[in-house]
Coordinates of C-alpha atoms and ligand atoms in Angstrom, one line a residue:
X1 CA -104.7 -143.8 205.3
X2 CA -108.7 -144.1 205.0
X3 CA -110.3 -143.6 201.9
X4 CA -112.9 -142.3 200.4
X5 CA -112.2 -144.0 196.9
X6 CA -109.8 -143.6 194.0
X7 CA -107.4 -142.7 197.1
X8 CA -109.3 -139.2 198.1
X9 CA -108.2 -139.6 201.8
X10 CA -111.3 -139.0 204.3
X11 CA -111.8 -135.7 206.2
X12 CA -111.2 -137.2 209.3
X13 CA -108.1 -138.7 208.6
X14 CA -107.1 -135.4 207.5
X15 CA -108.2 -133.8 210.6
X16 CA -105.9 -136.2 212.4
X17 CA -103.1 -134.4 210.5
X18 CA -103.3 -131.0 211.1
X19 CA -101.5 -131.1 214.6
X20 CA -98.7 -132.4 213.4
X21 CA -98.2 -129.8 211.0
X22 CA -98.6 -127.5 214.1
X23 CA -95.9 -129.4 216.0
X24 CA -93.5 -128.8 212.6
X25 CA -94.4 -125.5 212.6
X26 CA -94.1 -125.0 217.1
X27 CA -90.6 -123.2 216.5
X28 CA -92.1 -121.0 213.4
X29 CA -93.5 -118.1 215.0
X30 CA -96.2 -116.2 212.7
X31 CA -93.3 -113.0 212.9
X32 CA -90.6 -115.7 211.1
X33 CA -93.4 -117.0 208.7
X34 CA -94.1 -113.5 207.6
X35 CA -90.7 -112.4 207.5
X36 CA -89.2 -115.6 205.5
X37 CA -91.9 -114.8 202.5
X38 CA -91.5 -111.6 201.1
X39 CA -94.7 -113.2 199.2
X40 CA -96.9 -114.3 201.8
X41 CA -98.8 -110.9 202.7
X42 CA -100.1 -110.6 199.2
X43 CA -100.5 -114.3 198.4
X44 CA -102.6 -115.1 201.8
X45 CA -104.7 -112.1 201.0
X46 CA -107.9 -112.0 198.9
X47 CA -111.0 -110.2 198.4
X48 CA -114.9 -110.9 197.9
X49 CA -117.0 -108.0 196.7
X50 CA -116.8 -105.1 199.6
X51 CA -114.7 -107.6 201.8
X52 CA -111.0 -107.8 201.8
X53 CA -109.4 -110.6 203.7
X54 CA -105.8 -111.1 204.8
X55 CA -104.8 -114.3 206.8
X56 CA -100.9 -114.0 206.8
X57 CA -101.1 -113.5 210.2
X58 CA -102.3 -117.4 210.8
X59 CA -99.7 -120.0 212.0
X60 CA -99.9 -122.2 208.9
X61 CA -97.4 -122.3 205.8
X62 CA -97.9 -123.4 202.4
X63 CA -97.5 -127.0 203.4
X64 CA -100.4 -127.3 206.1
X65 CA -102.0 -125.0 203.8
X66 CA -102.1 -128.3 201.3
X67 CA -103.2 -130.1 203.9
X68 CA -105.8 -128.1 204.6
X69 CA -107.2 -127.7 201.1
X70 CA -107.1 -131.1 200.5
X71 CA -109.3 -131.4 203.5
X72 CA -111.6 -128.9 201.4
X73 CA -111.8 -131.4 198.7
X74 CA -111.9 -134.6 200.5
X75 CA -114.9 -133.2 202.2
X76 CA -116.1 -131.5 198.8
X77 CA -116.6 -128.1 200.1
X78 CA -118.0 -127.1 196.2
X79 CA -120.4 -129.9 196.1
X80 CA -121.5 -129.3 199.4
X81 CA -122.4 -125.6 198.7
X82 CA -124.0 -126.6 195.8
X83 CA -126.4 -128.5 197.9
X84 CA -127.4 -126.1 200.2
X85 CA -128.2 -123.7 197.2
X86 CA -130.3 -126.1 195.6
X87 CA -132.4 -127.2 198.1
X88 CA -131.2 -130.0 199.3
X89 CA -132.0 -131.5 203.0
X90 CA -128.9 -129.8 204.5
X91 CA -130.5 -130.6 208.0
X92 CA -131.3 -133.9 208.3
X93 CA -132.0 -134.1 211.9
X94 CA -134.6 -131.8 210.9
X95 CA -135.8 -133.1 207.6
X96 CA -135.6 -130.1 205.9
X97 CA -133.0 -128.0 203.3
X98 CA -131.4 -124.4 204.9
X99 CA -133.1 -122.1 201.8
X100 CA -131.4 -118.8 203.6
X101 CA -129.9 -118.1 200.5
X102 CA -132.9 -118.3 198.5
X103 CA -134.5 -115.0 200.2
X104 CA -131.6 -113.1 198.6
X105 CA -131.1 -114.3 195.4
X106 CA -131.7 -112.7 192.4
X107 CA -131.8 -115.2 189.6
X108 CA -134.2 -118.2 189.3
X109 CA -133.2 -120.7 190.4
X110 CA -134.4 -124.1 189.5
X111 CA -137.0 -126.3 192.4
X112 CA -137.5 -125.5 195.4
X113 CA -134.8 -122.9 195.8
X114 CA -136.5 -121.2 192.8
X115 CA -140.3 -121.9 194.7
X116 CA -138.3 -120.4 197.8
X117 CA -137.3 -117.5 195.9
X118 CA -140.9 -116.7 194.7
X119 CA -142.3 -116.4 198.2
X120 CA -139.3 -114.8 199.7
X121 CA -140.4 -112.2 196.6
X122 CA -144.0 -111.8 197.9
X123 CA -143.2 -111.4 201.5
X124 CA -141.0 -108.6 200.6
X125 CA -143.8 -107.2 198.7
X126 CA -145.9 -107.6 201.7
X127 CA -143.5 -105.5 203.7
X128 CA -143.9 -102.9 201.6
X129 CA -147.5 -102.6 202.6
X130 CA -146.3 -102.5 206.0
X131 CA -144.1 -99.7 205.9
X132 CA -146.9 -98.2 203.6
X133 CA -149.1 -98.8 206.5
X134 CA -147.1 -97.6 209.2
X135 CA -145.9 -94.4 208.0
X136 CA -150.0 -93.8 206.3
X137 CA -150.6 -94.2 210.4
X138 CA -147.8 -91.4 211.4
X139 CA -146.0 -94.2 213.6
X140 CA -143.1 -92.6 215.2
X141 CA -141.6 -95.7 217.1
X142 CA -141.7 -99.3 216.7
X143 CA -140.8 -102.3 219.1
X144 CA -139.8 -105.6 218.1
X145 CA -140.2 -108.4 220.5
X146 CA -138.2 -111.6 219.1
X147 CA -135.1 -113.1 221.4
X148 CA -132.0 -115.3 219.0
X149 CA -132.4 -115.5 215.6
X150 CA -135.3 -113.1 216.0
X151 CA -133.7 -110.5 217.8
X152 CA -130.0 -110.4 216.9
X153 CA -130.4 -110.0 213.4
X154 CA -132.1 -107.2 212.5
X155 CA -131.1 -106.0 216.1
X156 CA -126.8 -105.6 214.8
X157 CA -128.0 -103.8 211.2
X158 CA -130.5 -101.6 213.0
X159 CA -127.9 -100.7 215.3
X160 CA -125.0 -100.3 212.7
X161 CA -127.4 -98.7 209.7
X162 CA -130.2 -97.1 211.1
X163 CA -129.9 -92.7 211.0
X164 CA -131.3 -90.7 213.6
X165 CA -133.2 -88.0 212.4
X166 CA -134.0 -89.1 208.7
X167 CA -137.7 -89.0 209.4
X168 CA -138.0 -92.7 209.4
X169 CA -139.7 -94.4 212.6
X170 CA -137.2 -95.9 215.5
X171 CA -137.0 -99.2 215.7
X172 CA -136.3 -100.3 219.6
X173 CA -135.9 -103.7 220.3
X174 CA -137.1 -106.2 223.4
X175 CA -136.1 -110.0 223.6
X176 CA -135.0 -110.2 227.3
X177 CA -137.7 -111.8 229.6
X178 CA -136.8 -109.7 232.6
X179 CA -139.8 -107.2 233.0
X180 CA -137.1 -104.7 233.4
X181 CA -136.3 -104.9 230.0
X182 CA -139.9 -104.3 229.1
X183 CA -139.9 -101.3 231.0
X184 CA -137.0 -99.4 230.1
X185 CA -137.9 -100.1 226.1
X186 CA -141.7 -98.5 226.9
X187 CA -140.2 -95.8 228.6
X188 CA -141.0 -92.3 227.0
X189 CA -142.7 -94.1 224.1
X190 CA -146.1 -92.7 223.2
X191 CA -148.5 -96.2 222.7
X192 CA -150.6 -93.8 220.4
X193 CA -148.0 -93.2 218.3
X194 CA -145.9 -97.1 218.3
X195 CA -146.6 -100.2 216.4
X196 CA -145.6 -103.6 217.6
X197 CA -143.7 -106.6 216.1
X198 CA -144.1 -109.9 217.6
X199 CA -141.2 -111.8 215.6
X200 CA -141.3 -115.5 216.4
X201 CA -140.7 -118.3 214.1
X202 CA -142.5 -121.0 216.3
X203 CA -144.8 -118.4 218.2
X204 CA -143.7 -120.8 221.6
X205 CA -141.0 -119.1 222.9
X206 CA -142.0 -117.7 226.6
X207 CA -139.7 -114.9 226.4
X208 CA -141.5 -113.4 223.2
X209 CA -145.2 -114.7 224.4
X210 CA -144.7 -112.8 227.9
X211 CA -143.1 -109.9 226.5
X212 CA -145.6 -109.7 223.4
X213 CA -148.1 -109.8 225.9
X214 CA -146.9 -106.8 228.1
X215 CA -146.6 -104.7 224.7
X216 CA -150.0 -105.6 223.8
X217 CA -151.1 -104.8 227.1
X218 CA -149.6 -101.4 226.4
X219 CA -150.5 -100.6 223.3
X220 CA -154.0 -100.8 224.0
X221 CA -154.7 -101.3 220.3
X222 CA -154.7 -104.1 218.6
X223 CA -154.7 -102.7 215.1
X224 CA -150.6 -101.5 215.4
X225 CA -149.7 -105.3 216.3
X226 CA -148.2 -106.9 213.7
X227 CA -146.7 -110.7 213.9
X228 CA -144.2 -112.4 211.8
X229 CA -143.8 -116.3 212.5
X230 CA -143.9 -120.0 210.6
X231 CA -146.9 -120.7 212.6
X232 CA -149.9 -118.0 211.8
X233 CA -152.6 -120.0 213.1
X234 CA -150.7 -119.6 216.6
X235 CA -150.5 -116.0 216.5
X236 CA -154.1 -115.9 215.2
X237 CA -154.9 -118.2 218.3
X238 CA -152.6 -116.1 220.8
X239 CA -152.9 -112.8 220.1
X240 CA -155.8 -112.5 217.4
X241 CA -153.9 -110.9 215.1
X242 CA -155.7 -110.0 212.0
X243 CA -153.8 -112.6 209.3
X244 CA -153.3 -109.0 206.9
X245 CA -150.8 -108.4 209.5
X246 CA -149.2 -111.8 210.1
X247 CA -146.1 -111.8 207.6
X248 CA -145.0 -115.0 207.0
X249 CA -141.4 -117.4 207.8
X250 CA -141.0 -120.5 207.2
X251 CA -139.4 -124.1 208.1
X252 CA -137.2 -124.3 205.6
X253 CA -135.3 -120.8 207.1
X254 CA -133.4 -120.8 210.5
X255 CA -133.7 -118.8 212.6
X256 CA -130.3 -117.6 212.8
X257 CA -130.3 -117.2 209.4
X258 CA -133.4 -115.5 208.9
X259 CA -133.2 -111.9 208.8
X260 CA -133.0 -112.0 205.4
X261 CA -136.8 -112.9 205.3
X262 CA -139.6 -110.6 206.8
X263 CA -137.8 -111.0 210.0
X264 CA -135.5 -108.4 208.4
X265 CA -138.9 -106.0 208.7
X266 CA -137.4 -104.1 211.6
X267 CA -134.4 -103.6 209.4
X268 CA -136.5 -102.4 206.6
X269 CA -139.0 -99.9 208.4
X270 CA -135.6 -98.4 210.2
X271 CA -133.6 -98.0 206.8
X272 CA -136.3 -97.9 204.0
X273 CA -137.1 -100.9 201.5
X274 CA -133.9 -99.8 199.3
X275 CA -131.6 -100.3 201.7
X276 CA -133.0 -103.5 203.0
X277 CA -132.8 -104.7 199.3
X278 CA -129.1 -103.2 198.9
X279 CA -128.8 -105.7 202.2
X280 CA -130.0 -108.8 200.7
X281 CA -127.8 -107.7 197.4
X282 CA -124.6 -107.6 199.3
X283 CA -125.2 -111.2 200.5
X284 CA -126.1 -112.5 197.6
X285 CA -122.9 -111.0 196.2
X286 CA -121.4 -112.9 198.6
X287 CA -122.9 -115.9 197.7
X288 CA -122.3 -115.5 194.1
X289 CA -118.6 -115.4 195.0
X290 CA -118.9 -118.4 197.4
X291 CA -120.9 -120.6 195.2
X292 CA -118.2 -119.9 192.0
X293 CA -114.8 -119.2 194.1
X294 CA -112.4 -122.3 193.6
X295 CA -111.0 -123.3 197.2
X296 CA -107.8 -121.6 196.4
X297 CA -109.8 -118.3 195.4
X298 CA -113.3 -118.8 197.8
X299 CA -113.1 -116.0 201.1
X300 CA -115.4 -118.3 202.7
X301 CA -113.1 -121.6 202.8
X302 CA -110.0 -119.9 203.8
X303 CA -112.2 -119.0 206.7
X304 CA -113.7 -121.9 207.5
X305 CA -110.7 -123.7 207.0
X306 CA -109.2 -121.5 208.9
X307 CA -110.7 -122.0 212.3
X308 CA -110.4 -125.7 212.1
X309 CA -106.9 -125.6 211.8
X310 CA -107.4 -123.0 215.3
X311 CA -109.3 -125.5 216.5
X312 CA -108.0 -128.6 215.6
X313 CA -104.4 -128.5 214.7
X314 CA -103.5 -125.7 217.3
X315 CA -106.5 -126.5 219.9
X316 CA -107.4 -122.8 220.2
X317 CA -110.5 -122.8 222.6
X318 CA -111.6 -119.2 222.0
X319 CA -112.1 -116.7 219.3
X320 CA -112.6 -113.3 219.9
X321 CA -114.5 -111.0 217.2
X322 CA -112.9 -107.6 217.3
X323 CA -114.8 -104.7 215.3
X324 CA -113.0 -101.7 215.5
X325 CA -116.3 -99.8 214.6
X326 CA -118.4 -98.7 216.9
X327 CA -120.9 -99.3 214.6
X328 CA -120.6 -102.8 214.9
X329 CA -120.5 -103.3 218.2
X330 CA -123.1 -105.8 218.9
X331 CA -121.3 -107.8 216.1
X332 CA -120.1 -110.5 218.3
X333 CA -123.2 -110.9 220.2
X334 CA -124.9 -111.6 217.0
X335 CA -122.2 -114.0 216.2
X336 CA -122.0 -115.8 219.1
X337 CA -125.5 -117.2 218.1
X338 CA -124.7 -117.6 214.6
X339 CA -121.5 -119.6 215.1
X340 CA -122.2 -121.3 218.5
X341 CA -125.9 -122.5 217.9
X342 CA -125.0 -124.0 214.8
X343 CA -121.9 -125.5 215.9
X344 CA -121.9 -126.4 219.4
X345 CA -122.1 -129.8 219.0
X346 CA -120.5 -133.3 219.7
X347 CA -121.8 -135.7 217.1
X348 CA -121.9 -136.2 213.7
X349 CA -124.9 -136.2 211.3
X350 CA -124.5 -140.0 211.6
X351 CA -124.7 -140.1 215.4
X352 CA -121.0 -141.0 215.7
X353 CA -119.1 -139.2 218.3
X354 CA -117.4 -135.9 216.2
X355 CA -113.6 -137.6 217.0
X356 CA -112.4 -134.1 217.7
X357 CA -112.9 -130.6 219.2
X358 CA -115.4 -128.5 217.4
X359 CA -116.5 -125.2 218.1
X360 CA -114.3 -122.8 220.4
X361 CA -116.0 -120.0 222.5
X362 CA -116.6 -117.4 220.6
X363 CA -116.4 -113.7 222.1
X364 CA -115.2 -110.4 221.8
X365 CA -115.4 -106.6 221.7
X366 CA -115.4 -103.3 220.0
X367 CA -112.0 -102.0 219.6
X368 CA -110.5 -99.3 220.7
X369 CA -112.7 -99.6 224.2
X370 CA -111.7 -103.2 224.6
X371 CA -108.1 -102.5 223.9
X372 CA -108.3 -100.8 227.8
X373 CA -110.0 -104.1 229.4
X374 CA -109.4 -108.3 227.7
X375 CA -106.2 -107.1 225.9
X376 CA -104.0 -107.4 228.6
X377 CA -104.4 -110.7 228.5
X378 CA -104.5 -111.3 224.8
X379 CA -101.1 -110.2 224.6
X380 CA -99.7 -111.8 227.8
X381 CA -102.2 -114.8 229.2
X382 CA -101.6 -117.9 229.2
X383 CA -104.6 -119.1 227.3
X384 CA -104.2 -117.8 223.3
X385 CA -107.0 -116.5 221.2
X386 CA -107.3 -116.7 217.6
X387 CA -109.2 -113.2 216.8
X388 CA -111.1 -111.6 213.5
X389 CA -109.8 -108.2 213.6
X390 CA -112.7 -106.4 211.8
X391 CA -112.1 -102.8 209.9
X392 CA -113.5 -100.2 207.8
X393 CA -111.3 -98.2 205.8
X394 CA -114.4 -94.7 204.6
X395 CA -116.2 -94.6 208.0
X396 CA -118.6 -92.1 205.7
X397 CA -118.1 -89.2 208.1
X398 CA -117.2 -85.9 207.2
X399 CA -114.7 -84.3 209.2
X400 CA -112.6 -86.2 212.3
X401 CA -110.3 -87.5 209.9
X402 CA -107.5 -87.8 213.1
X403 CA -110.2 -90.3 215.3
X404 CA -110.7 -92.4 211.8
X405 CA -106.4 -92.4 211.3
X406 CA -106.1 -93.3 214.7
X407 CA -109.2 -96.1 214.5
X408 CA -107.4 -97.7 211.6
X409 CA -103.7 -97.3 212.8
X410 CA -105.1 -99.1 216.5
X411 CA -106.5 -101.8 214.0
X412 CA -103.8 -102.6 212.1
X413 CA -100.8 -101.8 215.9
X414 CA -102.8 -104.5 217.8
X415 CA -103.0 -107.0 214.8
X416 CA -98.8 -106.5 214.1
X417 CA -98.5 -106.4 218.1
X418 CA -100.6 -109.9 218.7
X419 CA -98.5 -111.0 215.7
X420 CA -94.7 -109.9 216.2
X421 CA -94.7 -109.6 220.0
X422 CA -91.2 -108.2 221.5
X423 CA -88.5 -109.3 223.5
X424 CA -87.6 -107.9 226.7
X425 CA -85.0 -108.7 229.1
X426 CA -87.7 -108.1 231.7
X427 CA -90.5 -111.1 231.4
X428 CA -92.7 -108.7 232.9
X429 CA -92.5 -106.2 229.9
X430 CA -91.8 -109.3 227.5
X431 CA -94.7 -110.2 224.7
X432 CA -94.6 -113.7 223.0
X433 CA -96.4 -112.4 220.4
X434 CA -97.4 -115.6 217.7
X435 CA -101.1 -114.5 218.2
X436 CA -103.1 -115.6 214.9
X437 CA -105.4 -113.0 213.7
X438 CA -107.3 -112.5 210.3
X439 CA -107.8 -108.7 209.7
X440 CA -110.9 -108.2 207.1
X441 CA -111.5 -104.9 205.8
X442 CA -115.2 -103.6 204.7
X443 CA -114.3 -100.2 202.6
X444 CA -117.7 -98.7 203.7
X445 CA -119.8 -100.1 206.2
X446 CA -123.0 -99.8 204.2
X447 CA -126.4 -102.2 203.6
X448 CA -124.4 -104.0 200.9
X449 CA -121.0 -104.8 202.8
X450 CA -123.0 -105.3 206.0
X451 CA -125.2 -107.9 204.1
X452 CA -121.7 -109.5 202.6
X453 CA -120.1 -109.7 206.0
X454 CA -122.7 -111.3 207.5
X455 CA -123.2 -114.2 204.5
X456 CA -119.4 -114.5 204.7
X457 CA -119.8 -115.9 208.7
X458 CA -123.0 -117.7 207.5
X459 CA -120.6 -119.6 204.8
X460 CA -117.9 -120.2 206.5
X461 CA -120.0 -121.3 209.8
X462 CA -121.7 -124.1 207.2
X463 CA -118.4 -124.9 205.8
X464 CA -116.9 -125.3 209.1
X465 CA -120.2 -127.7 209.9
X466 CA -119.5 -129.9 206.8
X467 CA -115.6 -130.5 207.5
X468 CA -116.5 -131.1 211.3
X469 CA -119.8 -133.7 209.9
X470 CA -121.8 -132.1 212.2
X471 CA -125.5 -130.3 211.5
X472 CA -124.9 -126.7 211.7
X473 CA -128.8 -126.1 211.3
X474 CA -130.3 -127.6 214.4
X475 CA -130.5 -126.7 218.3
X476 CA -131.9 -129.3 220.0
X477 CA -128.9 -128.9 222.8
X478 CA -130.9 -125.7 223.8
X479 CA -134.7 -127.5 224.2
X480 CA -133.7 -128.8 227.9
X481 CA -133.4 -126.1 229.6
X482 CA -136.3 -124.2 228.3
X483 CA -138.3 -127.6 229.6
X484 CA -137.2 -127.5 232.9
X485 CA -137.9 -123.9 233.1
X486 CA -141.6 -124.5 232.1
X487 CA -141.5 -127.8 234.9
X488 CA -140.2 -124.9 237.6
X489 CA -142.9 -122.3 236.7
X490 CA -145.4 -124.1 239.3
X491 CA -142.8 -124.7 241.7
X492 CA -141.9 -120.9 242.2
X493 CA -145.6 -119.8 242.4
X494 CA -145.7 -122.5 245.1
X495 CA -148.5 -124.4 243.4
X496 CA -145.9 -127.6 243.7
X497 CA -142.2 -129.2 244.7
X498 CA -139.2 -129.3 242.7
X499 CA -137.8 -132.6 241.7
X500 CA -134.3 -131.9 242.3
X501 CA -132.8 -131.0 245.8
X502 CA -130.9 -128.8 245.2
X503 CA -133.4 -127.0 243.2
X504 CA -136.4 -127.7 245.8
X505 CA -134.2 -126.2 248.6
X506 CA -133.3 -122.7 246.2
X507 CA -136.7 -122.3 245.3
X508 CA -137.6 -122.1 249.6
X509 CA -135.1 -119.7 249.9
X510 CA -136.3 -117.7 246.9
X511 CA -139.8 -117.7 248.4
X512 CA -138.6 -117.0 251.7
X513 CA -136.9 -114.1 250.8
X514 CA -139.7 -112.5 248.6
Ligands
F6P1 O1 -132.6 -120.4 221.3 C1 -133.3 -121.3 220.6 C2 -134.1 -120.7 219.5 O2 -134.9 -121.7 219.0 C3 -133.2 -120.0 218.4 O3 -132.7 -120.9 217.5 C4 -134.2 -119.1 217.8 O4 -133.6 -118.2 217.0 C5 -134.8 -118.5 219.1 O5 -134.9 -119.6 220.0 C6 -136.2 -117.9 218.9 O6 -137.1 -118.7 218.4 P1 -138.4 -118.2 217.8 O7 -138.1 -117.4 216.6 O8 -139.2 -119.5 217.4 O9 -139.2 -117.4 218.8

């Protein structure tokens, strides 16, 4: 066995392991695991602040489960959280430390976290002055134009949080470059009475530029445009936006993980400062449990460890994200960017080929609708799914106690079902069952629990990045195609000719058909 000194076996041996714990373990259904342990259902569950985990329902025993922690320790999960709190240069590619975690701490912390802290601190002060402003100026509606790690953010806890008819503005949200999309978010909007966010880290991305420049168009006044972006000159440059309404981001945030920063402003003008702070204090719960969790104990490695073993021991190649809460329904869109931007690679931080399957395809749906569309097929496909089931047990609303009963009890049927399966004499009517899926329960879904779900992912989707060696903190696999784009831009107005063939002969049909 490789080793890492004083006999600590490398990660990557111990990847090499895991499938044949899976091939012990291929006549072990999850049904026989569960049912051999009286134990197992309490000892595979845990809880971190407002989020209670249980993972019984995964195909691993106690032995891989050694396996897998020593994996933790061989790749020194602890240490390596410790880095990224402190500051260090977590993304190397980049040249620059992932300080998400500063924005929402509460302590000071020592260097730059501490530095990051302090103006994390003063931008939040400065969006107080913004909702100041904003409601001084009788705003009634406000559009954000951001698309990724702009958009999807404050986009889910707007959606999930946000109270219609509690006086505060309504936040509406563009990102798609499709002028259609533009249209329907104007529609019925008074510009008189609307303020604008241009939320760009870089200030380059077309969608936003284009987009930001319909809504300036529209507005008609540039006093209710407001920008937040790493790269105020640009927006001065752009769109001459007065620097008093330029919040700021910076490098040292991505933007996946950024709506903890004054990217989160649509989140506060929609909910109110407190809540937005109640937000940032369920993550750094989170975090606190994260960063002081042994292995054993920490909600965030049984997760992360968790998909690997999907991934690598069973060679899973999807994960769905199942919220049964309508309230989270864009959920797995805003995961899909969180998980597969910042793991979608192939080599490690040395350059070295990863050496073995990384990120699955993440997807999913809100339960019960999806129940009546993908689960036919998660219960009797071919192709099987490892799935977060994702719950909350006070939906807060008064009344309809028989829709919430029958919320949780379609929960908790479709978890058992995936699980247990049942035998039939008829293979039509037969289910295999041995379906892993982790169920985790949010009591309320509230700013705090939201903010601790969401740091729970962002944990486990770095943790999973350390054990695979891999940067989960760059992008560069999605710079191509926005260059070819820009290279095509001439070559659809006609102005010149398409490299590529097949390309050049599209584009003449385009053209001849508009
Ligand atoms: O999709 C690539 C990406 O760079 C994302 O990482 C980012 O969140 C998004 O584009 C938007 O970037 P910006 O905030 O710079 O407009």
């Amino acid at each position: 066995m490789a080793a890492t000194g004083e006999g600590t076996p490398e990660p990557s041996t111990l990847l090499d392991s895991l499938p044949a714990h899976a091939a012990r373990l291929s006549r072990m259904p999850i049904r026989r695991l569960v049912g051999d342990d009286p134990a197992r259902a309490g000892d595979f569950a845990l809880r971190a602040g407002p989020v209670c985990a249980s993972f019984a329902r995964q195909r691993y025993d106690a032995q891989a489960l050694d396996d897998l922690f020593r994996l933790a320790s061989s790749a020194d999960l602890p240490g390596r959280l410790r880095a990224l709190f402190e500051g260090e240069t977590v993304n190397p590619t980049e040249g620059r430390p992932a300080l998400h975690t500063a924005l929402r701490a509460r302590d000071a912390a020592p260097g730059l976290a501490g530095e990051a802290m302090a103006l994390a601190h003063q931008a939040r002060a400065r969006m107080g002055g913004v909702l100041r402003d904003i409601e001084a100026a009788g705003i009634t509606d406000v559009v954000s134009v951001g698309i990724g790690g702009s958009d999807l953010g404050p986009r889910l806890v707007v959606d999930a949080l946000a109270r219609h008819g509690d006086g505060r503005p309504r936040v509406h949200f563009l990102s798609n470059v499709d002028p259609a999309a533009a249209m329907a978010v104007t529609a019925g909007l008074d510009p008189s009475r609307t303020a604008v966010l241009l939320v760009s880290k870089s200030f380059g991305t077309q969608e936003t530029l284009l987009n930001g420049r319909i809504l300036r168009d529209w507005l008609g006044d540039d006093s209710r445009l407001y920008a937040v972006t790493a790269t105020g000159a640009r927006a001065r440059e752009a769109f001459a936006i007065d620097p008093s309404r330029v919040l700021p981001m910076w490098d040292w945030v991505g933007g996946r993980y950024s709506m903890w920063s004054a990217v989160g402003l649509p989140i506060a003008i929609a909910l109110g400062m407190e809540r937005f702070e109640a937000l940032l204090a369920g993550a750094a719960e989170m975090d606190g449990h994260v960063l002081s969790a042994p292995p054993r104990d920490n909600l965030a490695v049984w997760h992360a460890l968790t998909a690997v073993w999907n991934r690598n021991a069973l060679g899973l190649h999807t994960h769905a994200v199942l919220p049964y809460a309508e309230r989270l329904r864009l959920l797995p869109a805003y995961l899909q960017q969180l998980v597969m931007e910042s793991l979608g690679k192939s080599v490690r931080l040395d350059g070295r080929p990863v050496g073995a399957d990384t990120v699955p395809v993440w997807w999913g749906g809100t339960g019960t609708d999806v129940q009546h569309s993908f689960f036919q097929a998660l219960h009797q496909g071919t192709g099987i799914a490892s799935m977060d089931f994702i719950g909350v047990v006070d939906d807060g609303i008064d009344g309809h106690e028989d829709n919430a009963r029958a919320l949780l009890a379609n929960l908790l049927a479709q978890s058992e079902a995936l699980a247990n399966g049942q035998a039939s004499d008829d293979p039509h009517r037969a289910y295999a069952g041995n379906r892993p899926g982790t169920v985790l329960l949010l009591h309320r879904l509230d700013a705090r629990s939201l903010g601790a779900l969401v740091a729970l992912y962002e944990h486990s989707v770095y943790l999973q990045g350390v054990l695979w060696g891999i940067n989960p903190f760059d992008q560069f696999g999605v710079e191509l195609g926005k260059q070819v784009a820009n290279r095509l831009l001439p070559a659809l107005a006609g102005d010149a000719t398409a490299d590529d063939p097949v390309t050049r002969d599209l584009i003449a049909r385009i053209r001849r058909a508009q």
